[in-house]
Coordinates of C-alpha atoms in Angstrom, one line a residue:
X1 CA 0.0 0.0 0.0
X2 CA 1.2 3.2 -1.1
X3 CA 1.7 6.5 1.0
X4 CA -1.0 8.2 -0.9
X5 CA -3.1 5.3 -0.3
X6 CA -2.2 5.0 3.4
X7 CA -3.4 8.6 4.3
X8 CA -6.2 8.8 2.1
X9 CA -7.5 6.0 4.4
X10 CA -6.0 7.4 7.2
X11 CA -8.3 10.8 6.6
X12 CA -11.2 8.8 5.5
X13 CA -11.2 6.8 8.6
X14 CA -10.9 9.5 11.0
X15 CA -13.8 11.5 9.4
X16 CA -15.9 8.9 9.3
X17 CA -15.0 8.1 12.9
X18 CA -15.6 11.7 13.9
X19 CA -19.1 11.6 11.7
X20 CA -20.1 8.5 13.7
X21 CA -19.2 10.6 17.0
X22 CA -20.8 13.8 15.8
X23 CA -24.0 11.8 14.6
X24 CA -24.6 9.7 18.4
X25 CA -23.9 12.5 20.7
X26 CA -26.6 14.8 18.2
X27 CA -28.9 12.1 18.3
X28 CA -28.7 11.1 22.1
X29 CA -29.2 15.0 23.3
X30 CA -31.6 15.3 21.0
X31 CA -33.7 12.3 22.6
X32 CA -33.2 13.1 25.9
X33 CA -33.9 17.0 25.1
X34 CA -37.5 15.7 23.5
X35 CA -37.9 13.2 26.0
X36 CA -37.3 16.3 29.0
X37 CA -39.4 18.8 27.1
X38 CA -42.3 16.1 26.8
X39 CA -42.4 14.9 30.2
X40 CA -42.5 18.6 31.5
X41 CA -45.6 19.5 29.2
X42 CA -47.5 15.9 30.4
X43 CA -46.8 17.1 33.6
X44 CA -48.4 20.5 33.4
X45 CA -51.1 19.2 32.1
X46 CA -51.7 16.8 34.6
X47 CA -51.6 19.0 37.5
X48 CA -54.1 21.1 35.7
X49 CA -56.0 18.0 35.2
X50 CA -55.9 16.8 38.4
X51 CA -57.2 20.4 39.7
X52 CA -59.9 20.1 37.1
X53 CA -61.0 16.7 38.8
X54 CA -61.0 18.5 41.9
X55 CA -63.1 21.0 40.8
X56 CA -65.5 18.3 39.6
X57 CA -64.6 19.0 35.8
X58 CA -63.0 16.8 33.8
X59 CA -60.9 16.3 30.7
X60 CA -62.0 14.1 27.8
X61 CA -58.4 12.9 27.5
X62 CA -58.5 12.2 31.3
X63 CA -58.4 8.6 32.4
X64 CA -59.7 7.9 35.8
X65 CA -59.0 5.1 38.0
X66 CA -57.4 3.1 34.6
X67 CA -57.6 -1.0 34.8
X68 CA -54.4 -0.7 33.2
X69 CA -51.2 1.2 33.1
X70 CA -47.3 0.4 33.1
X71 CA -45.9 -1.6 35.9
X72 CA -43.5 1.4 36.9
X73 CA -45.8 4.3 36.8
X74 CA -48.1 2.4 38.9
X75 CA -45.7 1.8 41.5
X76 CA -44.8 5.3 41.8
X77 CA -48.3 6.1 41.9
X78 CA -48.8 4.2 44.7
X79 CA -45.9 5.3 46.7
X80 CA -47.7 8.9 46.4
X81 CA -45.7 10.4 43.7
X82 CA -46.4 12.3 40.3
X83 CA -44.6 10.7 37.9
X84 CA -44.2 10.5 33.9
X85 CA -43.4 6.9 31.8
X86 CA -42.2 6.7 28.3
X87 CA -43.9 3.0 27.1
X88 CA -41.8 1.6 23.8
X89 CA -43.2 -1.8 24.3
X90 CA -46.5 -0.9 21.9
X91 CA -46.5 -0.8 17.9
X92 CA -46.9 3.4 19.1
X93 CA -44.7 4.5 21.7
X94 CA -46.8 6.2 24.5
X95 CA -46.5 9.2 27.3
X96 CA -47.9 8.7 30.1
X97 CA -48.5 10.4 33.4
X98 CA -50.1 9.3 36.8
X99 CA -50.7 11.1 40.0
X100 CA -53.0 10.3 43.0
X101 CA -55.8 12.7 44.6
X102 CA -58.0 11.7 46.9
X103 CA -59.2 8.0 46.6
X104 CA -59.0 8.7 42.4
X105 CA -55.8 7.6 40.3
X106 CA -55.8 10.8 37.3
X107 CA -53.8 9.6 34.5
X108 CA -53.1 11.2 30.8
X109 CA -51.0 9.7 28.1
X110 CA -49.9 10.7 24.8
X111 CA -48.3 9.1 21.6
X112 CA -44.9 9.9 21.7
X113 CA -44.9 9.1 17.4
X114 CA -43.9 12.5 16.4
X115 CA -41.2 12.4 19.0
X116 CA -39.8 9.5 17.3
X117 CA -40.3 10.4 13.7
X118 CA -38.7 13.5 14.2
X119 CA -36.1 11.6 15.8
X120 CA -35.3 9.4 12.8
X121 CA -35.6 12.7 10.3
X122 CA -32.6 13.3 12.4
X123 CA -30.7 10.5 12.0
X124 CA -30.8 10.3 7.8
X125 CA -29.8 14.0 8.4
X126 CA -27.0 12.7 10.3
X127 CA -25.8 10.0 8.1
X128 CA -26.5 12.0 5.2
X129 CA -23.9 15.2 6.1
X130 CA -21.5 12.4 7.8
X131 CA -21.5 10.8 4.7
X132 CA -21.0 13.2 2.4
X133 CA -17.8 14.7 4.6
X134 CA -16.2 11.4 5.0
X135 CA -16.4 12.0 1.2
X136 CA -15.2 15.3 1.0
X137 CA -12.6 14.3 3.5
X138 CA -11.3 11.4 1.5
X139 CA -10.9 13.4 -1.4
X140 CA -9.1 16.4 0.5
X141 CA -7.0 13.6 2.1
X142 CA -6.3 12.2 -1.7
X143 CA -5.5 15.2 -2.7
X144 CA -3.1 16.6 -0.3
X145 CA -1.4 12.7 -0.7
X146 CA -0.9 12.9 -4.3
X147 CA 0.8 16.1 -3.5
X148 CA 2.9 15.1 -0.7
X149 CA 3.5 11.1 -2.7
X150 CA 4.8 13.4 -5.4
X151 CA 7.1 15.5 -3.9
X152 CA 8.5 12.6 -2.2
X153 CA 8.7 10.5 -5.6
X154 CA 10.4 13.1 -6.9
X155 CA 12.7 13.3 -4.1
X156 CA 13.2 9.5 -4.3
X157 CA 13.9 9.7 -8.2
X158 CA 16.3 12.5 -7.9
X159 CA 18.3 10.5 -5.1
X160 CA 18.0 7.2 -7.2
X161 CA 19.5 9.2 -9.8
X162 CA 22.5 10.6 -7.8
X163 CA 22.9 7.2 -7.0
X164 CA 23.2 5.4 -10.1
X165 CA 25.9 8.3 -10.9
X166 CA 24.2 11.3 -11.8
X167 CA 25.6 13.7 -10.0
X168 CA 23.9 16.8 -11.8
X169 CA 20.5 15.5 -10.4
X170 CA 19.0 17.8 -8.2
X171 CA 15.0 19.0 -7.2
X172 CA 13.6 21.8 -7.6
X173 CA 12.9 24.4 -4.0
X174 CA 9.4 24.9 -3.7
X175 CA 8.5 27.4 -1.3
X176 CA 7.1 26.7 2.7
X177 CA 9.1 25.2 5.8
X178 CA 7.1 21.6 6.1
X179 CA 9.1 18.5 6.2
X180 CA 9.1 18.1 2.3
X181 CA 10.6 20.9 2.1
X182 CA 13.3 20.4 4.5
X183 CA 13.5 17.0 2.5
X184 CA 14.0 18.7 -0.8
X185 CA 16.8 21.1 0.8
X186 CA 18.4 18.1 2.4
X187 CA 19.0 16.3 -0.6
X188 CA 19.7 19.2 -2.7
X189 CA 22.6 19.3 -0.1
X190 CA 23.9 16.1 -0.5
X191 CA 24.1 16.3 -3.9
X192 CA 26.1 19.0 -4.2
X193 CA 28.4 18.1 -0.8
X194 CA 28.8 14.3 -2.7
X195 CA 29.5 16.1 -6.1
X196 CA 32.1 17.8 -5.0
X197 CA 33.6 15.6 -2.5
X198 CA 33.7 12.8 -5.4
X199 CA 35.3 15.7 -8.0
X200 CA 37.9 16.4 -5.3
X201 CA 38.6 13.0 -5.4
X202 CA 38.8 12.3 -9.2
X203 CA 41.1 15.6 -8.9
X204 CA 43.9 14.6 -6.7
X205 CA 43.5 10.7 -8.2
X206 CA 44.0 11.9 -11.9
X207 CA 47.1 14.1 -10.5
X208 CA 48.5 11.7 -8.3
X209 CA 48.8 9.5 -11.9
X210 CA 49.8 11.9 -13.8
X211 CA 52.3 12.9 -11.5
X212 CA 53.6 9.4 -11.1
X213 CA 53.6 9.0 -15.3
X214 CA 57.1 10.5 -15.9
X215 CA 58.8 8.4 -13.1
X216 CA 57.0 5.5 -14.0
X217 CA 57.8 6.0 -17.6
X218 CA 61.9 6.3 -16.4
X219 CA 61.6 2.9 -14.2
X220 CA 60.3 1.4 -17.1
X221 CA 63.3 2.4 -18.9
X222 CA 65.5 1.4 -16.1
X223 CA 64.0 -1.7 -16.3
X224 CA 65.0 -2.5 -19.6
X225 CA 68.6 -1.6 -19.3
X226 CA 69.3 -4.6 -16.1
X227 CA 71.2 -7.4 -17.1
X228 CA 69.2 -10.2 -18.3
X229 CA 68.2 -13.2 -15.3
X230 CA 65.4 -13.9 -13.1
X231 CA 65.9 -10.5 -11.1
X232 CA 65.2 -8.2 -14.3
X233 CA 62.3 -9.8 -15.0
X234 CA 60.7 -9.4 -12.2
X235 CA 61.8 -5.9 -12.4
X236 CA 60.4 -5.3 -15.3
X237 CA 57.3 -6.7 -15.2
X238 CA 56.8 -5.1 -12.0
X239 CA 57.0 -1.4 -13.9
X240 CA 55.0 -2.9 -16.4
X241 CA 52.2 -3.2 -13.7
X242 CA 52.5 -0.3 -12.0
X243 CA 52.7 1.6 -15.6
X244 CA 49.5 -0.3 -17.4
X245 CA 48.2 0.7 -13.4
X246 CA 48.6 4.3 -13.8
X247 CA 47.7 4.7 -17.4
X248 CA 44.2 3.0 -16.3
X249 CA 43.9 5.5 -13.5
X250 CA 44.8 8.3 -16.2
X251 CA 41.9 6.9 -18.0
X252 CA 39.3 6.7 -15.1
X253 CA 40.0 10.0 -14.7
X254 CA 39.1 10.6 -18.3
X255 CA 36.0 9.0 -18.4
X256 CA 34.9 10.9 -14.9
X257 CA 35.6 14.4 -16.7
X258 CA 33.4 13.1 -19.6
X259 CA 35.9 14.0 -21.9
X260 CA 35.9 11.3 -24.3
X261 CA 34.0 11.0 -26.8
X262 CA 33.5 8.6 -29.4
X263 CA 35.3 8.1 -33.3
X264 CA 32.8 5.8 -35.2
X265 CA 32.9 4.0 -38.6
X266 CA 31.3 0.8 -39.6
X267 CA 32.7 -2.7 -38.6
X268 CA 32.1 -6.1 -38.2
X269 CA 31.3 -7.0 -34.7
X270 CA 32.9 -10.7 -35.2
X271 CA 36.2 -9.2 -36.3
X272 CA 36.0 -6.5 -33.7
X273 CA 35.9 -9.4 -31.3
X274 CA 38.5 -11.8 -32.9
X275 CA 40.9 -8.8 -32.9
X276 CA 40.0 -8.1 -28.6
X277 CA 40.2 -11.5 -28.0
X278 CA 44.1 -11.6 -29.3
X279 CA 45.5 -8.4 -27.6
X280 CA 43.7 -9.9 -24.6
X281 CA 45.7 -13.4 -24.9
X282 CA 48.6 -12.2 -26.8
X283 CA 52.2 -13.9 -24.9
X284 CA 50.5 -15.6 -22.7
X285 CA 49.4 -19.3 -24.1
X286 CA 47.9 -20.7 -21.2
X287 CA 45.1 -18.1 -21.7
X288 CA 43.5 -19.0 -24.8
X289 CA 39.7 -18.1 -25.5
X290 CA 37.2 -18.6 -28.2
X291 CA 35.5 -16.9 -29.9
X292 CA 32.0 -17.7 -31.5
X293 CA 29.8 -16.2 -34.2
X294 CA 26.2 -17.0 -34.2
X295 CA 25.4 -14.1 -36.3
X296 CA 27.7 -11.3 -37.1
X297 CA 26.5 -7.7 -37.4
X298 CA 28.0 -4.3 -39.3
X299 CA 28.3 -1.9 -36.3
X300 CA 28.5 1.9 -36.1
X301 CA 30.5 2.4 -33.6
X302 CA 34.1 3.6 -31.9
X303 CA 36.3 0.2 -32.7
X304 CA 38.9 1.1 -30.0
X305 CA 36.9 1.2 -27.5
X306 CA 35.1 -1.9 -28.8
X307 CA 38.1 -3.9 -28.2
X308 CA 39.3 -2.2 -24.9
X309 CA 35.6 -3.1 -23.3
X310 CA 36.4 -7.1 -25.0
X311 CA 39.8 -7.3 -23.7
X312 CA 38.7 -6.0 -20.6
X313 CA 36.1 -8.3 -19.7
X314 CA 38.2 -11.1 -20.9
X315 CA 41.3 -10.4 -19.4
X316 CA 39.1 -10.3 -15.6
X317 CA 37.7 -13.6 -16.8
X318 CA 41.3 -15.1 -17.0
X319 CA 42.4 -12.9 -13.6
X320 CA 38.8 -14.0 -11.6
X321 CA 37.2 -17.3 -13.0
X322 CA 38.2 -19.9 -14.4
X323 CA 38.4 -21.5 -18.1
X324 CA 37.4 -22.0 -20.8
X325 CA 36.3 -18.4 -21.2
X326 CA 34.2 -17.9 -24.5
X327 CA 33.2 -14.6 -26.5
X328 CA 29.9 -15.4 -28.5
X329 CA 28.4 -12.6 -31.0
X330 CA 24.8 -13.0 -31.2
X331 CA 23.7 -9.9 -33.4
X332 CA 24.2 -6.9 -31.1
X333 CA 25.2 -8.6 -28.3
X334 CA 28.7 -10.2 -27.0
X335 CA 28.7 -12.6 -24.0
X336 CA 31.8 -13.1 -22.3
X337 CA 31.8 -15.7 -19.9
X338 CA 33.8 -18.3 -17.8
X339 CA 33.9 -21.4 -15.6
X340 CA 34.6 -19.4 -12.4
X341 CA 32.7 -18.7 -9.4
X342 CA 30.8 -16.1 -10.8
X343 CA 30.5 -12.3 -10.1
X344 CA 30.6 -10.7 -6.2
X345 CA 26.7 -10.0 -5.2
X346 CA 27.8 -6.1 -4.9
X347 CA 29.3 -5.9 -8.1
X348 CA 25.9 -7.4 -9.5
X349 CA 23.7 -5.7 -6.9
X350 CA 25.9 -2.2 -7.3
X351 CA 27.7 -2.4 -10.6
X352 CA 32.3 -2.2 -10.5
X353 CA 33.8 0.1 -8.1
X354 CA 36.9 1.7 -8.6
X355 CA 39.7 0.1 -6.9
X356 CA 37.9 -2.8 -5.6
X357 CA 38.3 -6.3 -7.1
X358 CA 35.7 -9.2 -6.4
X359 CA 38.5 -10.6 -4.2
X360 CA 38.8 -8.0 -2.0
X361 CA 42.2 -7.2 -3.4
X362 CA 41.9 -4.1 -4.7
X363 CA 43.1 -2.1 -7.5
X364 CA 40.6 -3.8 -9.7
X365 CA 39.8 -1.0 -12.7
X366 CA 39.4 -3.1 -16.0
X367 CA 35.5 -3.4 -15.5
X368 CA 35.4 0.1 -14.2
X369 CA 37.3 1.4 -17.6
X370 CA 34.9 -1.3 -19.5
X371 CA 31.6 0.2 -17.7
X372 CA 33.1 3.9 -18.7
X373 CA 33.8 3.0 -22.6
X374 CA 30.2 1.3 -22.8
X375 CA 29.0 4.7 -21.2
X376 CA 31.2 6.6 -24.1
X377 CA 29.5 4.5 -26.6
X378 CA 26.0 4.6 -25.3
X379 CA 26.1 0.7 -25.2
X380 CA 24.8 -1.2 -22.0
X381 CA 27.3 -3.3 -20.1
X382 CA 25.4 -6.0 -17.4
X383 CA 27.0 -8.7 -15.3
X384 CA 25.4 -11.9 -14.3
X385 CA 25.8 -14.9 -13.1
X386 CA 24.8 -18.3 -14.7
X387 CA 22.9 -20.8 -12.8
X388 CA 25.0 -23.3 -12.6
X389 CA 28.6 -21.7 -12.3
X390 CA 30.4 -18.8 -14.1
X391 CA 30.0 -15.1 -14.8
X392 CA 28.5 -13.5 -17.9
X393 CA 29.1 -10.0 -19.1
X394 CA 27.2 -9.1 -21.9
X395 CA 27.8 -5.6 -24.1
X396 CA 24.9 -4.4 -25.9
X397 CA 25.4 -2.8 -29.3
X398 CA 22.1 -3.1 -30.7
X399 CA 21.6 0.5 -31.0
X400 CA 24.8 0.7 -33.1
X401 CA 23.7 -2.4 -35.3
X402 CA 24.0 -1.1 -38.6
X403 CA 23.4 -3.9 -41.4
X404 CA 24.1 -7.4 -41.4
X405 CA 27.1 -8.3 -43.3
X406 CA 27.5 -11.5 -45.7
X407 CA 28.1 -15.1 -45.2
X408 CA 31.7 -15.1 -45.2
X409 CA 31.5 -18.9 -44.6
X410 CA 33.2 -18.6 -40.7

């Protein structure tokens, strides 16, 4: 159930509570006003009857000496008092009133019809205006919900948005000081306090790496000139590491800014692939994948970054599964997967982080760079798991699908 639902019921239910309230205590004043009002009048007139009977005249509405009355009045009669009795056990509710002078019993009595009648006028009055502002009340209460679900829905959009990476994402101020508002201004505030906090961050991370580019770049060098042996090769590919390392940071940093943008021309997706899959295996043969074409596609698209995304994804397959890991082109699409125990649940749940691998290891930036160029490209990237073992990443170049080429036979 919905917030807009939940106080439109909310409001609904306390007006017609408050109706139901209004309505009994109306109705139970208003009975006992009539009731009191009657009584006194049958009263009256019986003390004016009973000094007609003394005076030997008497009323045609006068009963003398009745065979029957109610049980109660008579009782009271006969302790000496005047007294009054409202009888509801009839088909017509009667009044009645009793006194005793002399030897004679002097009794009047009255329908009490109108009484009632007038009563139940009352009521459909009653349930008639509670009705209709338990209706007007539901549909203020809507109202003012659909206002309030929307500001919040917007509030919620705008922070789903911030989170998903949008850091420009912000809601508009309304005016007033109610807790939406202070909602609104609260959000508004994180946004900007985690935009900048992030930027700060992207600044001092792109300049720590460029910074460390031109010593890197001379250890590299170094590197090279060591004797040949065991030693120098760890050397080296040591500064190989820490150089690809800070060349991927460089290009983070890049894709932050949003200062790449893509160089396209038509190519064949299965090539594109072929070629990704061979930069991403090339000197090592213990890390041989396939590649299969169901169907092959022309694409319109940036072919460099096609092939960084590839090599990417399979490179982590190597580094984080297990083999044998397969690309397969299915029209747009190109699954990458592997034998290993699949993806982390917060990469899935969360999409790559920067710096973090699925082992807790750190440093991890080849899905982060992979998730940027899709981004670049305006292609989707997803990561899932298979059901019975491995990790899938799929890139989606539908949207760049520009003809189907030939049968070339492959």
């Amino acid at each position: 159930m919905g917030l807009r639902t939940k106080i439109g019921v909310a409001i609904t239910a306390t007006a017609a509570l408050v109706a139901v309230l209004i309505g009994l205590v109306v109705h139970h004043r208003t009975a006992r006003t009539q009731l009191e009002t009657a009584r006194e009048t049958m009263d009256q007139r019986l003390v004016a009857a009973a000094e007609d009977h003394v005076a030997g005249v008497d009323r045609s509405r006068m009963i003398i000496n009745p065979d029957r009355m109610p049980a109660p009045l008579r009782r009271a009669v006969d302790d000496g008092k005047r007294a009054t009795y409202l009888d509801r056990s009839g088909e017509v509710p009667m009044l009645w009133a009793a006194m005793r002078s002399g030897d004679d019993v002097i009794v009047l009595r009255h329908s009490y019809r109108k009484q009632v009648r007038d009563l139940q006028q009352l009521d459909e009055v009653l349930w008639l205006a509670g009705g209709a502002g338990t209706a007007g009340a539901c549909l203020v209460g809507i109202g003012l919900a659909t206002v309030a679900g929307r500001r919040l829905n917007a509030s919620a959009r705008t922070a789903e948005a911030i989170a998903d990476g949008d850091l420009t994402a912000r809601l508009a101020p309304r005016g007033g000081k109610d807790e939406i508002a202070r909602l609104i201004h609260a959000v508004n505030t994180m946004a900007d306090a985690l935009a900048a906090r992030l930027q700060d961050e992207r600044e001092v991370t792109a300049n720590i790496a460029h910074e460390l580019r031109t010593p890197v770049a001379g250890l590299v060098a170094a590197a090279e000139l060591l004797p040949d042996g065991r030693p120098a090769e760890m050397v080296r590919e040591r500064a190989q590491r820490v150089r690809s390392l800070v060349e991927d940071v460089l290009e983070v940093a890049r894709l932050d800014a949003d200062a790449e943008r893509a160089d396209t021309d038509v190519r064949a997706l299965g090539e594109l692939t072929r070629r990704a899959v061979r930069a991403a295996t090339a000197g090592d043969p213990a890390h041989a994948a396939g590649v299969r074409v169901i169907r092959d596609c022309l694409v319109e698209t940036d072919a460099r970054r096609v092939e960084r995304i590839l090599a990417n994804l399979v490179s982590n397959a190597f580094r984080h599964g297990a083999g044998p890991v397969v690309a397969e082109v299915d029209g747009g699409l190109v699954h990458v997967t592997d034998q290993g125990p699949g993806f982390p649940e917060p990469l899935l749940a969360h999409g790559p982080q920067r710096f973090r691998t699925g082992s807790g290891a750190g440093l991890g930036l080849g899905l982060t760079i992979a998730t940027g160029q899709a981004r670049v490209l305006g292609a989707r990237l997803t990561f899932t798991n298979a059901p019975g073992g491995g990790a899938r990443a799929t890139l989606d170049l539908t949207a760049a699908v520009h003809a189907t080429p030939p049968e070339d036979g492959d």
